[in-house]
Short mmCIF file of C-alpha atoms in Angstrom, two decimals:
data_model
loop_
_atom_site.label_atom_id
_atom_site.label_comp_id
_atom_site.label_asym_id
_atom_site.label_seq_id
_atom_site.Cartn_x
_atom_site.Cartn_y
_atom_site.Cartn_z
CA MET A 194 30.34 16.93 12.73
CA ARG A 195 30.27 17.16 9.01
CA ILE A 196 33.03 17.42 6.47
CA LEU A 197 32.42 17.68 2.78
CA LEU A 198 34.10 15.07 0.64
CA VAL A 199 34.61 14.58 -3.01
CA PHE A 200 34.24 11.20 -4.43
CA LEU A 201 36.85 10.12 -6.86
CA SER A 202 38.86 6.91 -6.87
CA ILE A 203 38.72 4.15 -4.52
CA THR A 204 41.41 3.78 -2.09
CA PHE A 205 45.12 3.87 -2.59
CA LEU A 206 46.67 0.55 -1.88
CA SER A 207 49.26 1.64 0.56
CA ALA A 208 52.22 2.05 2.49
CA CYS A 209 54.63 -0.69 2.05
CA ASN A 210 53.39 -3.22 -0.33
CA ALA A 211 52.09 -4.34 -3.68
CA THR A 212 51.30 -2.22 -6.74
CA LEU A 213 49.06 -3.16 -9.63
CA ASP A 214 52.09 -3.23 -11.90
CA ASP A 215 51.05 -2.63 -15.45
CA LEU A 216 47.93 -4.71 -15.72
CA THR A 217 44.24 -4.31 -15.32
CA ASP A 218 42.46 -6.03 -12.48
CA VAL A 219 40.48 -8.36 -14.76
CA GLN A 220 43.55 -9.25 -16.81
CA TYR A 221 45.50 -9.78 -13.62
CA TYR A 222 43.03 -12.40 -12.46
CA LYS A 223 43.35 -14.28 -15.73
CA THR A 224 47.12 -14.15 -15.73
CA SER A 225 47.55 -15.03 -12.07
CA TRP A 226 45.20 -18.00 -12.45
CA GLN A 227 47.36 -19.38 -15.21
CA GLN A 228 50.48 -18.84 -13.16
CA LEU A 229 49.12 -20.46 -10.02
CA THR A 230 47.06 -23.37 -11.26
CA ASP A 231 48.26 -24.24 -14.71
CA SER A 232 51.95 -23.49 -14.75
CA SER A 233 52.59 -26.30 -17.18
CA GLU A 234 50.91 -24.34 -19.97
CA LYS A 235 52.37 -21.17 -21.41
CA THR A 236 50.02 -18.26 -21.91
CA THR A 237 50.25 -15.96 -24.88
CA SER A 238 49.19 -12.98 -22.78
CA SER A 239 51.57 -10.06 -23.03
CA LEU A 240 51.02 -9.47 -19.35
CA GLU A 241 53.24 -12.41 -18.49
CA LYS A 242 56.13 -10.49 -20.02
CA GLN A 243 55.97 -8.01 -17.16
CA ASP A 244 58.71 -8.56 -14.62
CA ASP A 245 57.02 -6.86 -11.69
CA ILE A 246 53.55 -8.42 -11.35
CA PRO A 247 52.49 -8.07 -7.69
CA GLU A 248 50.44 -10.35 -5.50
CA LEU A 249 47.27 -8.26 -5.52
CA MET A 250 43.66 -9.38 -5.21
CA HIS A 251 40.43 -7.59 -6.04
CA PRO A 252 37.80 -9.66 -4.18
CA ALA A 253 34.90 -7.27 -4.87
CA GLU A 254 34.82 -7.29 -8.67
CA ASP A 255 31.52 -5.40 -8.84
CA ILE A 256 32.83 -2.40 -6.90
CA THR A 257 33.27 -0.48 -10.18
CA ASP A 258 29.64 -1.00 -11.17
CA SER A 259 28.42 -0.23 -7.65
CA LEU A 260 30.18 3.14 -7.62
CA SER A 261 29.39 4.04 -11.22
CA THR A 262 25.63 3.71 -10.66
CA ILE A 263 25.62 6.37 -7.93
CA VAL A 264 24.37 9.74 -9.14
CA LEU A 265 26.89 12.39 -8.09
CA THR A 266 26.16 16.10 -8.19
CA ALA A 267 27.49 19.16 -6.41
CA GLU A 268 23.97 20.26 -5.44
CA SER A 269 23.88 20.26 -1.66
CA SER A 270 20.12 20.40 -1.04
CA GLY A 271 20.71 23.11 1.52
CA THR A 272 23.52 21.49 3.49
CA GLU A 273 26.38 23.59 4.74
CA GLN A 274 29.22 23.37 2.23
CA THR A 275 32.25 23.86 4.45
CA LEU A 276 34.77 22.93 1.78
CA THR A 277 33.38 24.95 -1.08
CA LYS A 278 33.57 28.17 0.93
CA GLU A 279 37.33 27.77 1.06
CA LEU A 280 37.77 27.11 -2.65
CA GLU A 281 39.05 29.49 -5.26
CA PRO A 282 36.83 30.21 -8.29
CA VAL A 283 36.79 27.11 -10.46
CA ALA A 284 38.94 27.59 -13.55
CA TYR A 285 38.76 23.98 -14.66
CA ALA A 286 35.46 22.11 -14.94
CA ASP A 287 37.33 18.80 -15.16
CA LEU A 288 39.43 17.69 -12.20
CA TRP A 289 42.06 16.03 -14.39
CA GLY A 290 42.69 19.36 -16.10
CA TYR A 291 43.02 21.10 -12.75
CA LEU A 292 45.52 18.48 -11.61
CA ALA A 293 47.59 18.76 -14.78
CA ALA A 294 47.80 22.54 -14.43
CA ASN A 295 48.89 22.45 -10.79
CA MET A 296 51.46 19.65 -10.64
CA THR A 297 54.87 20.75 -9.44
CA LEU A 298 57.23 17.78 -9.27
CA PRO A 299 60.01 17.71 -11.87
CA ILE A 300 59.46 14.91 -14.38
CA SER A 301 62.45 12.76 -15.20
CA GLN A 302 63.03 11.57 -18.75
CA HIS A 303 64.64 8.40 -17.50
CA PRO A 304 64.29 5.44 -19.92
CA ARG A 305 62.44 3.42 -17.27
CA LEU A 306 59.37 5.60 -17.79
CA GLN A 307 58.85 4.64 -21.41
CA SER A 308 57.56 1.09 -20.96
CA LYS A 309 55.15 2.31 -18.25
CA LYS A 310 53.84 5.09 -20.47
CA ASP A 311 53.43 2.67 -23.36
CA TRP A 312 51.35 0.33 -21.26
CA TYR A 313 48.95 2.99 -20.01
CA LEU A 314 48.56 4.46 -23.50
CA LYS A 315 47.78 1.04 -24.97
CA HIS A 316 45.13 0.29 -22.32
CA PRO A 317 42.73 3.27 -22.19
CA GLN A 318 39.96 0.95 -20.95
CA TYR A 319 41.94 0.53 -17.74
CA MET A 320 41.66 4.23 -16.96
CA GLN A 321 37.94 4.11 -17.74
CA ARG A 322 37.45 1.63 -14.89
CA VAL A 323 39.81 3.48 -12.57
CA ALA A 324 37.93 6.75 -13.10
CA LYS A 325 34.62 5.13 -12.18
CA ARG A 326 36.08 4.01 -8.88
CA ALA A 327 37.89 7.31 -8.28
CA GLY A 328 34.98 9.56 -9.20
CA PRO A 329 33.46 9.95 -5.75
CA PHE A 330 36.75 10.45 -3.90
CA LEU A 331 39.33 12.22 -6.07
CA TYR A 332 38.22 15.77 -5.36
CA TYR A 333 38.37 15.10 -1.62
CA ILE A 334 41.91 13.74 -1.97
CA VAL A 335 43.04 16.73 -4.06
CA LYS A 336 41.73 19.22 -1.51
CA GLU A 337 43.37 17.33 1.34
CA LEU A 338 46.68 17.50 -0.54
CA GLU A 339 46.28 21.23 -1.13
CA GLN A 340 45.43 21.87 2.51
CA ARG A 341 48.68 20.15 3.53
CA GLU A 342 50.66 21.80 0.70
CA LEU A 343 51.63 18.42 -0.72
CA PRO A 344 52.26 17.77 -4.45
CA LEU A 345 49.03 17.09 -6.34
CA GLU A 346 50.84 14.29 -8.20
CA LEU A 347 50.17 12.18 -5.10
CA ALA A 348 46.48 12.10 -6.05
CA LEU A 349 47.47 9.60 -8.75
CA LEU A 350 49.20 7.28 -6.31
CA PRO A 351 46.08 5.13 -5.64
CA ILE A 352 46.08 4.25 -9.36
CA VAL A 353 49.53 2.72 -8.98
CA GLU A 354 48.74 1.18 -5.60
CA SER A 355 45.31 -0.37 -6.09
CA SER A 356 43.60 0.95 -9.22
CA PHE A 357 41.52 2.96 -6.73
CA ASP A 358 40.01 -0.23 -5.30
CA PRO A 359 39.29 0.05 -1.55
CA PHE A 360 38.82 -3.73 -1.35
CA ALA A 361 42.17 -4.58 -2.95
CA TYR A 362 44.34 -6.92 -0.86
CA SER A 363 47.92 -8.01 -1.37
CA HIS A 364 49.65 -11.22 -0.42
CA GLY A 365 51.86 -9.04 1.72
CA ARG A 366 48.75 -8.32 3.84
CA ALA A 367 48.35 -4.76 2.54
CA ALA A 368 44.74 -3.64 2.14
CA GLY A 369 42.72 -0.73 0.85
CA MET A 370 43.07 2.01 -1.68
CA TRP A 371 46.39 3.11 -0.18
CA GLN A 372 47.57 -0.44 0.63
CA PHE A 373 48.49 -0.36 4.29
CA ILE A 374 49.78 -3.44 6.05
CA PRO A 375 48.18 -3.97 9.49
CA SER A 376 51.04 -2.55 11.57
CA THR A 377 51.52 0.60 9.48
CA GLY A 378 47.77 1.11 9.39
CA LYS A 379 47.60 1.06 13.19
CA ARG A 380 50.62 3.33 13.37
CA TYR A 381 48.69 5.92 11.37
CA GLY A 382 45.39 5.69 13.22
CA MET A 383 43.48 3.05 11.27
CA GLU A 384 41.48 0.83 13.60
CA GLN A 385 41.13 -2.81 12.56
CA ASN A 386 38.60 -5.09 14.22
CA TRP A 387 35.81 -7.54 13.47
CA TRP A 388 33.39 -4.78 12.49
CA TYR A 389 35.68 -2.30 10.79
CA ASP A 390 38.96 -1.98 8.89
CA GLY A 391 40.19 1.60 8.62
CA ARG A 392 42.62 0.61 5.85
CA ARG A 393 39.58 0.24 3.55
CA ASP A 394 37.89 3.39 4.82
CA VAL A 395 38.60 6.00 2.14
CA ILE A 396 38.63 8.87 4.63
CA ALA A 397 40.75 7.22 7.34
CA SER A 398 43.21 5.68 4.87
CA THR A 399 43.63 8.93 2.94
CA GLN A 400 44.42 10.82 6.13
CA GLY A 401 46.84 8.09 7.16
CA ALA A 402 48.52 7.95 3.75
CA LEU A 403 49.10 11.70 3.65
CA ASP A 404 50.45 11.61 7.21
CA TYR A 405 52.84 8.83 6.22
CA LEU A 406 53.95 10.55 3.02
CA THR A 407 54.56 13.77 4.94
CA TYR A 408 56.73 11.86 7.41
CA LEU A 409 58.68 10.15 4.61
CA HIS A 410 59.27 13.43 2.79
CA LYS A 411 60.80 14.90 5.94
CA TYR A 412 62.71 11.69 6.70
CA PHE A 413 64.42 11.83 3.29
CA ASP A 414 65.23 15.54 3.53
CA GLY A 415 62.64 16.68 1.01
CA ASN A 416 63.39 14.09 -1.70
CA TRP A 417 60.02 12.98 -3.06
CA TYR A 418 61.42 10.17 -5.21
CA HIS A 419 63.03 8.59 -2.14
CA ALA A 420 59.85 9.16 -0.13
CA LEU A 421 57.69 7.46 -2.77
CA ALA A 422 60.06 4.52 -3.02
CA ALA A 423 59.88 4.17 0.77
CA TYR A 424 56.10 4.26 0.70
CA ASN A 425 56.28 1.13 -1.43
CA SER A 426 59.05 -0.80 0.29
CA GLY A 427 59.70 0.94 3.62
CA GLU A 428 61.99 3.72 4.75
CA GLY A 429 64.48 1.25 6.22
CA ARG A 430 65.15 -0.48 2.92
CA VAL A 431 65.49 2.76 0.96
CA GLY A 432 67.68 4.27 3.68
CA ARG A 433 70.03 1.27 3.59
CA ALA A 434 70.28 1.51 -0.22
CA ILE A 435 71.21 5.20 0.06
CA ARG A 436 73.86 4.53 2.71
CA LYS A 437 75.30 1.66 0.67
CA ASN A 438 75.71 3.86 -2.41
CA ARG A 439 77.13 6.73 -0.39
CA LYS A 440 79.70 4.43 1.20
CA ALA A 441 80.69 3.10 -2.24
CA GLY A 442 81.01 6.62 -3.64
CA LYS A 443 78.03 6.11 -5.97
CA PRO A 444 75.17 8.54 -6.70
CA THR A 445 72.26 8.33 -4.24
CA ASP A 446 69.43 9.47 -6.52
CA PHE A 447 66.47 7.10 -6.86
CA TRP A 448 67.55 5.80 -10.27
CA SER A 449 70.96 4.74 -8.94
CA LEU A 450 69.71 2.78 -5.91
CA SER A 451 69.60 -1.01 -5.69
CA LEU A 452 65.96 -1.66 -4.80
CA PRO A 453 63.46 -4.51 -5.35
CA LYS A 454 62.01 -4.84 -8.85
CA GLU A 455 58.59 -3.71 -7.70
CA THR A 456 59.98 -0.53 -6.15
CA ARG A 457 62.13 0.23 -9.19
CA SER A 458 58.91 0.15 -11.23
CA TYR A 459 56.76 1.93 -8.66
CA VAL A 460 58.05 5.49 -9.00
CA PRO A 461 58.28 5.30 -12.83
CA LYS A 462 54.63 4.25 -12.99
CA LEU A 463 53.53 7.31 -11.07
CA LEU A 464 55.76 9.57 -13.14
CA ALA A 465 54.46 7.99 -16.35
CA LEU A 466 50.89 8.80 -15.33
CA VAL A 467 51.91 12.36 -14.47
CA GLU A 468 53.65 12.84 -17.82
CA ILE A 469 50.63 11.49 -19.73
CA LEU A 470 48.25 13.72 -17.79
CA LYS A 471 50.37 16.85 -18.31
CA ASN A 472 50.63 16.11 -22.04
CA THR A 473 47.21 14.65 -22.72
CA ASP A 474 46.79 16.31 -26.10
CA SER A 475 50.12 15.15 -27.53
CA HIS A 476 49.43 11.61 -26.34
CA ALA A 477 45.82 11.70 -27.61
CA PHE A 478 44.81 10.06 -24.36
CA ALA A 479 41.27 10.59 -23.09
CA TRP A 480 40.96 10.83 -19.31
CA PRO A 481 37.33 10.10 -18.31
CA GLU A 482 35.88 13.35 -17.02
CA ILE A 483 35.57 13.88 -13.27
CA PRO A 484 33.90 17.09 -12.05
CA ASN A 485 36.13 19.58 -10.28
CA GLU A 486 33.71 20.02 -7.41
CA PRO A 487 32.68 18.29 -4.16
CA VAL A 488 30.17 15.50 -4.63
CA ILE A 489 30.09 13.78 -1.23
CA ASP A 490 29.36 14.66 2.37
CA ILE A 491 30.85 13.00 5.46
CA ILE A 492 28.25 12.69 8.21
CA ASP A 493 28.81 11.54 11.78
CA VAL A 494 25.68 9.55 12.66
CA GLY A 495 26.66 9.34 16.34
CA SER A 496 25.74 5.69 16.90
CA GLN A 497 25.79 2.26 15.32
CA ILE A 498 23.44 1.98 12.34
CA ASP A 499 22.42 -0.86 10.05
CA LEU A 500 23.83 -0.13 6.58
CA ALA A 501 20.52 -1.19 5.02
CA LEU A 502 18.71 1.49 7.04
CA ALA A 503 21.35 4.08 6.14
CA ALA A 504 20.90 3.17 2.47
CA GLU A 505 17.16 3.62 2.80
CA PHE A 506 17.63 7.05 4.43
CA SER A 507 19.96 8.18 1.62
CA GLY A 508 17.97 6.82 -1.31
CA LEU A 509 20.78 4.48 -2.36
CA THR A 510 20.87 0.75 -2.85
CA LEU A 511 22.56 -1.16 -0.04
CA THR A 512 25.49 -2.05 -2.29
CA GLU A 513 25.96 1.58 -3.38
CA LEU A 514 26.00 2.78 0.22
CA HIS A 515 28.49 0.09 1.20
CA ALA A 516 30.71 0.92 -1.80
CA LEU A 517 30.99 4.47 -0.50
CA ASN A 518 31.81 3.13 2.97
CA PRO A 519 34.04 0.10 2.34
CA GLY A 520 35.65 0.18 5.78
CA TYR A 521 32.68 -1.57 7.38
CA ASN A 522 33.20 -5.34 7.38
CA ARG A 523 29.71 -6.37 8.44
CA TRP A 524 26.08 -5.35 8.13
CA ALA A 525 26.35 -2.27 10.34
CA THR A 526 28.80 0.42 11.37
CA ALA A 527 31.07 -0.48 14.28
CA PRO A 528 29.40 -0.37 17.73
CA ASN A 529 32.19 1.74 19.21
CA GLY A 530 32.80 3.84 16.13
CA PRO A 531 33.75 5.37 13.90
CA HIS A 532 30.18 6.32 13.15
CA ARG A 533 30.75 8.43 10.04
CA LEU A 534 29.17 7.69 6.69
CA VAL A 535 30.02 9.01 3.24
CA ILE A 536 26.81 10.11 1.50
CA PRO A 537 26.32 11.75 -1.94
CA LEU A 538 26.22 15.49 -1.33
CA HIS A 539 22.80 16.02 -2.89
CA LYS A 540 21.37 13.27 -0.65
CA SER A 541 22.84 14.49 2.62
CA GLN A 542 19.96 16.74 3.72
CA GLU A 543 17.40 13.98 3.21
CA PHE A 544 19.64 11.54 5.06
CA THR A 545 20.24 13.92 7.98
CA GLN A 546 16.52 14.61 8.40
CA GLN A 547 15.57 10.93 8.52
CA LEU A 548 18.47 10.18 10.83
CA ALA A 549 17.39 12.91 13.27
CA ALA A 550 13.88 11.45 13.35
CA THR A 551 15.21 7.99 14.30
CA ALA A 552 16.37 7.37 17.86
CA PRO A 553 19.76 5.64 18.18
CA GLU A 554 18.19 2.48 19.62
CA LYS A 555 15.93 2.26 16.55
CA ARG A 556 18.82 2.26 14.09
CA ILE A 557 19.56 -1.40 14.84
CA ASN A 558 17.14 -4.34 15.07
CA TRP A 559 17.14 -6.43 18.24
CA VAL A 560 16.01 -9.91 19.25
CA ARG A 561 15.49 -11.37 22.72
CA HIS A 562 17.37 -14.66 22.70
CA LYS A 563 16.71 -17.39 25.26
CA VAL A 564 19.90 -19.34 25.98
CA ARG A 565 19.54 -23.03 25.17
CA SER A 566 21.42 -26.01 26.53
CA GLY A 567 24.96 -26.21 25.13
CA GLU A 568 25.07 -22.64 23.87
CA ASN A 569 27.86 -20.21 24.65
CA LEU A 570 28.44 -16.57 23.75
CA GLY A 571 30.67 -17.48 20.83
CA LEU A 572 28.00 -19.69 19.24
CA ILE A 573 25.25 -17.12 19.80
CA ALA A 574 27.41 -14.32 18.35
CA GLN A 575 28.21 -16.48 15.32
CA ASN A 576 24.55 -17.35 14.72
CA TYR A 577 23.52 -13.69 14.77
CA THR A 578 26.61 -12.38 12.94
CA THR A 579 27.72 -10.14 15.75
CA SER A 580 30.57 -10.22 18.27
CA ILE A 581 30.91 -11.52 21.82
CA ASP A 582 31.98 -8.08 23.07
CA VAL A 583 28.81 -6.48 21.70
CA ILE A 584 26.53 -9.04 23.41
CA LYS A 585 28.46 -8.66 26.70
CA SER A 586 28.29 -4.87 26.56
CA ILE A 587 24.58 -4.68 25.74
CA ASN A 588 23.66 -7.18 28.44
CA GLU A 589 26.18 -5.85 31.00
CA LEU A 590 27.89 -9.22 31.38
CA GLY A 591 31.06 -9.23 33.46
CA SER A 592 32.27 -12.55 32.04
CA ASN A 593 31.54 -15.03 29.26
CA THR A 594 29.44 -17.19 31.59
CA ILE A 595 25.77 -17.58 30.61
CA TYR A 596 23.07 -19.98 31.78
CA GLN A 597 20.36 -22.05 30.14
CA GLY A 598 17.08 -20.11 30.20
CA GLN A 599 18.79 -16.72 30.47
CA TYR A 600 17.56 -14.00 28.10
CA LEU A 601 20.01 -11.93 26.07
CA LEU A 602 19.41 -8.89 23.90
CA VAL A 603 21.21 -9.38 20.56
CA PRO A 604 21.52 -6.98 17.56
CA VAL A 605 20.49 -8.45 14.19
CA ALA A 606 20.65 -7.32 10.58
CA LEU A 607 17.62 -5.65 9.01
CA LYS A 608 17.90 -7.71 5.83
CA SER A 609 19.05 -11.18 4.88
CA LEU A 610 22.84 -11.33 5.25
CA ASP A 611 23.35 -12.32 1.60
CA GLU A 612 21.96 -8.91 0.60
CA TYR A 613 24.97 -7.20 2.19
CA LYS A 614 27.03 -8.10 -0.86
CA LEU A 615 30.11 -6.08 0.07
CA SER A 616 30.38 -7.39 3.62
CA GLN A 617 33.49 -9.39 4.40
CA THR A 618 31.48 -12.62 4.62
CA GLN A 619 29.79 -12.14 1.25
CA ARG A 620 32.98 -11.01 -0.48
CA LEU A 621 34.68 -14.18 0.70
CA ALA A 622 31.73 -16.35 -0.35
CA LYS A 623 31.77 -14.85 -3.83
CA LEU A 624 35.53 -15.24 -4.12
CA GLN A 625 35.42 -18.89 -3.06
CA SER A 626 32.56 -19.72 -5.43
CA ARG A 627 34.09 -18.01 -8.44
CA PRO A 628 33.68 -20.24 -11.56
CA SER A 629 36.80 -22.01 -12.74
CA LYS A 630 37.90 -24.92 -14.90
CA SER A 631 39.15 -26.75 -11.83
CA ILE A 632 37.47 -28.92 -9.23
CA SER A 633 36.76 -27.04 -6.00
CA ILE A 634 36.76 -28.88 -2.70
CA LYS A 635 36.31 -27.51 0.81
CA HIS A 636 38.75 -28.14 3.61
CA LYS A 637 37.72 -27.46 7.21
CA VAL A 638 40.77 -26.31 9.13
CA GLU A 639 41.77 -28.51 12.04
CA ASN A 640 44.07 -27.85 14.98
CA GLY A 641 47.67 -27.71 13.79
CA ASP A 642 46.84 -27.01 10.12
CA THR A 643 48.98 -24.46 8.31
CA LEU A 644 48.82 -23.24 4.72
CA TRP A 645 52.17 -24.93 4.11
CA ASP A 646 50.79 -28.28 5.34
CA LEU A 647 47.66 -27.95 3.21
CA ALA A 648 49.69 -27.00 0.14
CA LYS A 649 51.79 -30.12 0.57
CA LYS A 650 48.73 -32.30 1.17
CA TYR A 651 46.83 -31.10 -1.89
CA LYS A 652 49.87 -30.60 -4.13
CA VAL A 653 49.24 -26.90 -4.76
CA SER A 654 51.09 -23.77 -3.64
CA SER A 655 50.35 -21.97 -0.38
CA LYS A 656 50.09 -18.73 -2.39
CA ALA A 657 47.35 -20.29 -4.51
CA ILE A 658 45.38 -21.38 -1.44
CA ALA A 659 45.74 -17.88 -0.01
CA ARG A 660 44.53 -16.28 -3.25
CA TRP A 661 41.50 -18.59 -3.55
CA ASN A 662 40.45 -17.62 -0.03
CA GLY A 663 41.25 -13.91 0.09
CA ILE A 664 44.05 -14.18 2.64
CA ALA A 665 47.82 -13.69 2.69
CA PRO A 666 50.23 -16.66 2.78
CA LYS A 667 51.39 -15.58 6.23
CA ASP A 668 47.89 -15.14 7.65
CA PHE A 669 46.88 -17.30 10.60
CA ILE A 670 44.21 -19.90 9.80
CA ARG A 671 41.93 -20.93 12.64
CA PRO A 672 40.30 -24.27 13.47
CA GLY A 673 36.84 -24.47 11.93
CA GLN A 674 37.67 -22.08 9.10
CA VAL A 675 36.58 -23.41 5.70
CA LEU A 676 39.06 -23.05 2.83
CA VAL A 677 38.44 -23.70 -0.86
CA ILE A 678 41.06 -25.82 -2.63
CA ARG A 679 41.07 -25.97 -6.44
CA LEU A 680 42.48 -29.03 -8.16
CA PRO A 681 42.88 -29.94 -11.87
CA LYS A 682 40.12 -31.88 -13.57
CA ASP A 683 40.64 -35.23 -15.26
CA LYS A 684 43.83 -35.95 -13.36
CA ASN A 685 44.46 -38.27 -10.46
CA SER A 686 45.35 -36.03 -7.57
CA GLY A 687 46.69 -38.80 -5.40
CA ILE A 688 44.64 -37.29 -2.56
CA VAL A 689 42.51 -40.13 -1.28
CA ARG A 690 40.06 -39.85 1.57
CA ASN A 691 38.53 -42.79 3.37
CA ILE A 692 34.86 -42.08 3.93
CA THR A 693 31.80 -43.93 5.17
CA TYR A 694 28.81 -43.57 2.88
CA THR A 695 25.24 -44.21 4.04
CA VAL A 696 23.18 -45.89 1.35
CA ARG A 697 20.03 -43.98 0.33
CA SER A 698 16.81 -45.19 -1.21
CA GLY A 699 17.35 -45.82 -4.92
CA ASP A 700 21.14 -46.20 -4.63
CA SER A 701 22.95 -48.90 -6.55
CA LEU A 702 26.61 -49.88 -6.75
CA ALA A 703 26.78 -48.35 -10.21
CA ARG A 704 25.29 -45.05 -9.05
CA ILE A 705 27.58 -44.85 -6.01
CA GLY A 706 30.60 -45.72 -8.14
CA GLN A 707 29.76 -42.98 -10.62
CA LYS A 708 29.16 -40.44 -7.86
CA PHE A 709 32.52 -41.02 -6.19
CA GLY A 710 34.58 -42.01 -9.22
CA VAL A 711 35.34 -45.54 -8.00
CA LYS A 712 34.91 -48.96 -9.56
CA ILE A 713 32.11 -51.32 -8.55
CA LYS A 714 34.56 -54.17 -7.96
CA ASP A 715 36.49 -51.97 -5.53
CA ILE A 716 33.34 -51.13 -3.55
CA ILE A 717 32.59 -54.84 -3.30
CA ARG A 718 36.16 -55.64 -2.23
CA TRP A 719 36.39 -52.86 0.37
CA ASN A 720 33.11 -53.91 1.98
CA GLN A 721 33.26 -57.70 1.41
CA ILE A 722 29.76 -57.76 -0.07
CA ALA A 723 30.35 -60.18 -2.94
CA GLY A 724 27.13 -62.04 -3.63
CA GLN A 725 24.90 -59.39 -2.01
CA LYS A 726 22.20 -58.71 -4.58
CA TYR A 727 20.69 -55.48 -3.22
CA LEU A 728 21.85 -52.57 -1.12
CA GLN A 729 19.68 -51.57 1.83
CA PRO A 730 18.89 -47.93 2.74
CA GLY A 731 20.91 -47.05 5.82
CA GLN A 732 23.64 -49.58 5.01
CA LYS A 733 27.18 -48.25 5.62
CA LEU A 734 29.82 -48.56 2.88
CA LYS A 735 33.53 -47.83 3.18
CA LEU A 736 34.96 -45.95 0.21
CA ALA A 737 38.44 -44.73 -0.73
CA VAL A 738 37.73 -41.60 -2.76
CA ASP A 739 40.02 -39.44 -4.91
CA VAL A 740 38.75 -35.94 -4.03
CA THR A 741 39.08 -34.74 -7.64
CA LYS A 742 36.77 -37.45 -8.95
CA ALA A 743 33.88 -37.20 -6.51
CA GLN A 744 30.88 -35.34 -7.90
CA GLY A 745 29.81 -33.84 -4.60
#
């Protein structure tokens, strides 16, 4: 089953949480770093003057480049163009122009819009990046809005939500282009499992977002400003604000409601973008051109497929293919679906032909694993980067019990795992290894650990730990999970670990002292080795090490 898509933005960061609030993603990283790790110093950045900066992360910084390198054209190479048959003759070659001419919501001249307009107008480079991410998807979103008879202004909502970044993640646990929290995502049909997160799937999240917005519009009796505010902070909160004003005899329009700072800024940001777009000439603002035509195809491949093989079939790099299909967390599509892939329209015929010539069992690589002593399904699944359920299903296992010498069929990636750069594992690895002026140490989570406990132990904030590791402050951390902790250089942290060091060939007290940032006299005192002339390889030394001073 095939649906034609149009590739323009990259997912709206959704229903009930953070917005990008007046700053670019790169600038946000710089500002948030200063806020979280160096609060004693004042930054001169104007961004710190904003009063509504959200907790939003962009863990896949190269998503813009990955999407911008994809060649997009409306040529279908002979594929059936279901969408284009339904379209009216194109009057606007540029999609922004088409949007501007067909927007219907009344624009308020409320003073709150001015600061938002000023920011966008002063940062045209921001829209350049947004357009690169939106390019493959925007047309699809516009046509979905038209089919549902929804205001086309909503096509700009992913800019406010996530800067069209499908990998964006908020500290409120909202994810994707439309920013859905887990519960709301499930409520609107977005599956979330080890293999797949529908909140990052541009198609699934767009359908869910439009369903949710339709519900909110009806819930608030056709008031779009109330509906948009509720999309950001929830219908319950907006409903209570309306009832409170009504009871007090006050106006109940959006501008009169007592709402959180972020929500009070949320609707004005969207309206500011709409006003700029409708009056582009008077603002002398250049919107990067996006073709007013379909440029992607949605293909149901019918079975699990390695993303590297799909990329090969479509003539894309692996990273480009994954950027178009950001819902897949691992190296392949999900075993139990969905099995759809977004492919550039002009590549879809080539892809479909190669797919048809490849049997489903050949779309994934397999190994025959002999169970060794001490192994269990969890360890085997971890070693092969798959899941226990997949191994059990393939091998028709009724329980988790396996035996030494037993053979298991296990799916494996076609390429080295580090080549799947947009997989969840690689995104986290890149985030944790991001260069900084601090000292990075690794903490292996133990039973009973919480982010609050670790924050207290390392004298940092739990929000900082969450940000460094791509999680939300309220996320559960599991035993064995490795977290990166960043501490200031050239300062005593007061975090001392007692370790046992095994002397290596060529070691000396001076070398060991330098490596761990301790004094020679302390090493001698801790180990009662006064008078010992030489250290012996294999000798054990007790050391009390400040984690910020050790060199590794």
